[in-house]
CSV table of C-alpha atoms in Angstrom, one decimal:
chain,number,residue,atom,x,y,z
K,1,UNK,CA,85.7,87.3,74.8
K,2,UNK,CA,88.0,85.0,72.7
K,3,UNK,CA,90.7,83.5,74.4
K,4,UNK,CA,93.5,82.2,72.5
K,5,UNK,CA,96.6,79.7,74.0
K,6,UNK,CA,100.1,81.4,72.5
K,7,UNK,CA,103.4,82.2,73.4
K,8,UNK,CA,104.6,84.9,74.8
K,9,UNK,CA,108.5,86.0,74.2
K,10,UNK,CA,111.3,86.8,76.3
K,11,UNK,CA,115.0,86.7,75.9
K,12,UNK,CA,117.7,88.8,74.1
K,13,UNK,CA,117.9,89.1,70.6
K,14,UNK,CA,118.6,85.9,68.5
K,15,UNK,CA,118.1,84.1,72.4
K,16,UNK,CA,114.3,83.7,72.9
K,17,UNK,CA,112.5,81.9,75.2
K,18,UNK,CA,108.8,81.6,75.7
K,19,UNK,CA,106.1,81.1,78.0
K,20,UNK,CA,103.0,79.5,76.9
K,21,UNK,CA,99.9,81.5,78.2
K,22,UNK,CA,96.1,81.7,77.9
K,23,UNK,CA,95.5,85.8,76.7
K,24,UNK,CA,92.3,87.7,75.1
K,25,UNK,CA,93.0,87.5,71.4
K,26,UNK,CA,92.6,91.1,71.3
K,27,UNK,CA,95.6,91.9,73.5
K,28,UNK,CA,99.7,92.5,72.4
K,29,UNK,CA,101.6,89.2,71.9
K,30,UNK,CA,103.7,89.8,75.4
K,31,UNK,CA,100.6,91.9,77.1
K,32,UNK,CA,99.1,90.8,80.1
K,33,UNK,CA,98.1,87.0,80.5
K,34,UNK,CA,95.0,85.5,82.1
K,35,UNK,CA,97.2,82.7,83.1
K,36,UNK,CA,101.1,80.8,81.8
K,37,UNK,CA,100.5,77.1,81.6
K,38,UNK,CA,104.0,76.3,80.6
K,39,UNK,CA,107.7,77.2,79.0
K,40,UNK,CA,109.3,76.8,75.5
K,41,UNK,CA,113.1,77.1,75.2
K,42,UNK,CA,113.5,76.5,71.1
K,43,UNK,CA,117.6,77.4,71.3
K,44,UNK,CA,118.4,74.0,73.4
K,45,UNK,CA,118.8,70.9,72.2
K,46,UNK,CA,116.5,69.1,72.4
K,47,UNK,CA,114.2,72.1,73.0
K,48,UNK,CA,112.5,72.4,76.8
K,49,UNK,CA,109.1,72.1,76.4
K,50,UNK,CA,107.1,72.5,79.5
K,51,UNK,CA,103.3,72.1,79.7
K,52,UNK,CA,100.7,71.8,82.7
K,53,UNK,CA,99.0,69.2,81.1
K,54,UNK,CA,95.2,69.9,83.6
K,55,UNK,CA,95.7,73.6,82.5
K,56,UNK,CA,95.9,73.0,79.0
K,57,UNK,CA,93.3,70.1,79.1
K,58,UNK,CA,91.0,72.7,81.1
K,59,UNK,CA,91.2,75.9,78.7
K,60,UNK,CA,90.9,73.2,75.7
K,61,UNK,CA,87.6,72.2,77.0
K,62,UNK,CA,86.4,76.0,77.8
K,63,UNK,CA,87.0,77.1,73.6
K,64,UNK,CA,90.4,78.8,74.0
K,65,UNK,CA,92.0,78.5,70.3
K,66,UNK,CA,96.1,77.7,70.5
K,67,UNK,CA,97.9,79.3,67.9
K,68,UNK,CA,100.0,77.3,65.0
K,69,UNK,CA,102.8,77.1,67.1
K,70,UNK,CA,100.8,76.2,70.2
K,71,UNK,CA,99.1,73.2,68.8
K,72,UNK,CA,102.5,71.9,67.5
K,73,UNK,CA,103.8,72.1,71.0
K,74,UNK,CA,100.6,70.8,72.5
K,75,UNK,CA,100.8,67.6,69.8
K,76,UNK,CA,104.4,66.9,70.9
K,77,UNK,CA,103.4,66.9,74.1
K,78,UNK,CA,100.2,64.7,73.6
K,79,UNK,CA,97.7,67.5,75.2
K,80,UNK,CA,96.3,67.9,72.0
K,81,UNK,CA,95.7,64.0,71.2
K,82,UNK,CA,94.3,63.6,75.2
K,83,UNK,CA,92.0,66.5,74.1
K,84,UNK,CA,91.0,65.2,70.6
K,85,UNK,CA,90.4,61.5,72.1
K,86,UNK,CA,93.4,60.0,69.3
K,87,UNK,CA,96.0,57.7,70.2
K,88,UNK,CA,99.5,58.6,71.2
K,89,UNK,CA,98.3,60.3,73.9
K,90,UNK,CA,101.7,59.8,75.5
K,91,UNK,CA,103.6,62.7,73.1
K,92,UNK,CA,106.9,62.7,71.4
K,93,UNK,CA,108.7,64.7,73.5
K,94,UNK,CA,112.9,63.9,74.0
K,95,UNK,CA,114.3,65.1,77.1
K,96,UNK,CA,117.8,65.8,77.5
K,97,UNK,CA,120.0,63.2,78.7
K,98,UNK,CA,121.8,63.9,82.0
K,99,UNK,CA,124.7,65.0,82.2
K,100,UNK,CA,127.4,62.6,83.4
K,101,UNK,CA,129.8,64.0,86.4
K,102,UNK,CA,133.3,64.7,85.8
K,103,UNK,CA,134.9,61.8,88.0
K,104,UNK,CA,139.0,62.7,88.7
K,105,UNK,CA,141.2,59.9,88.0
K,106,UNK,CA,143.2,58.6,90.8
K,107,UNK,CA,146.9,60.1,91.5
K,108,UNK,CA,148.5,56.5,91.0
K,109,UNK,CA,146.8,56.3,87.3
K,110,UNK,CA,148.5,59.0,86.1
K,111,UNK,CA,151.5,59.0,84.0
K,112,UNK,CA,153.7,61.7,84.0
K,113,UNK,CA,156.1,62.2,81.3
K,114,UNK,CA,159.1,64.5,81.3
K,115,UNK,CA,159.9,67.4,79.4
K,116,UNK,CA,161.5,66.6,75.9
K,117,UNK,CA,164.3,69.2,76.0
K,118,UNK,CA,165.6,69.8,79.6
K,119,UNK,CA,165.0,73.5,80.9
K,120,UNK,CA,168.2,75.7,80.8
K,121,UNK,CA,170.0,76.9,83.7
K,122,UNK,CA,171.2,80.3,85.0
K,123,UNK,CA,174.6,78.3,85.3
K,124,UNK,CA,174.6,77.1,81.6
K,125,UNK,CA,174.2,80.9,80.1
K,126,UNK,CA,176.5,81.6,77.6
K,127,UNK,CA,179.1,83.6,78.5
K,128,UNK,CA,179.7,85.4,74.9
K,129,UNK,CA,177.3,88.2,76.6
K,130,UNK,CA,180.2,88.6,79.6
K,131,UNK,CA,182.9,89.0,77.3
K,132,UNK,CA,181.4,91.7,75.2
K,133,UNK,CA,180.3,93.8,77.8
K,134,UNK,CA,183.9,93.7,79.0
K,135,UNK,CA,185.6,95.0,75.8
């Protein structure tokens, strides 16, 4: 049986996501998988790459075949150069920088300005509108 290492879609329509699995090569791109050894979110930025490093390093060593897209993941991740026995074993891979928490300033730092024209009153309607009800 050949066993390949590709990905597997999900998502909505121009909002995939993907799972990267070990399948049969024989079976539908999001059939049923022998087992998922990580995640691939292409629409973030950077993209979320997730890999079980052992997994891959194990199905590697058995003959399973990754895809194109698979082995691209797998060299940013530095599977493929662990596997291989080639330096830069530690990857590429950019996380995302974490997010910094929206910190209130304090009440006393806060200037307040007034309004530039002064709201009108119910005292200081003009009383044209009186007068030509009246008439």
């Amino acid at each position: 049986m050949a066993v390949k290492i590709r990905l597997k879609r999900f998502g909505k329509m121009r909002a995939p996501y993907y799972r990267i699995v070990v399948m049969d090569a024989r079976a539908k791109r999001d059939g049923r998988a022998i087992e998922e050894i990580g995640k691939y979110h292409p629409t973030e930025d950077p993209s979320y790459i997730e890999v079980v490093s052992e997994r891959a390093q194990y199905w590697l060593g058995v003959g399973a075949q990754p895809s194109e897209q698979v082995a691209a993941i797998l060299k940013i991740t530095g599977d493929w150069q662990k596997f291989k026995n080639l330096p830069g074993q530690e990857g590429t891979l950019r996380v995302k920088a974490d997010k910094v928490p929206f910190v209130a300033p304090e009440k006393s730092s806060v200037i307040v300005k007034e309004a530039i024209t002064a709201k009108a009153k119910k005292d200081d309607a003009p009383e044209a509108t009186a007068e030509t009800t009246e008439a």
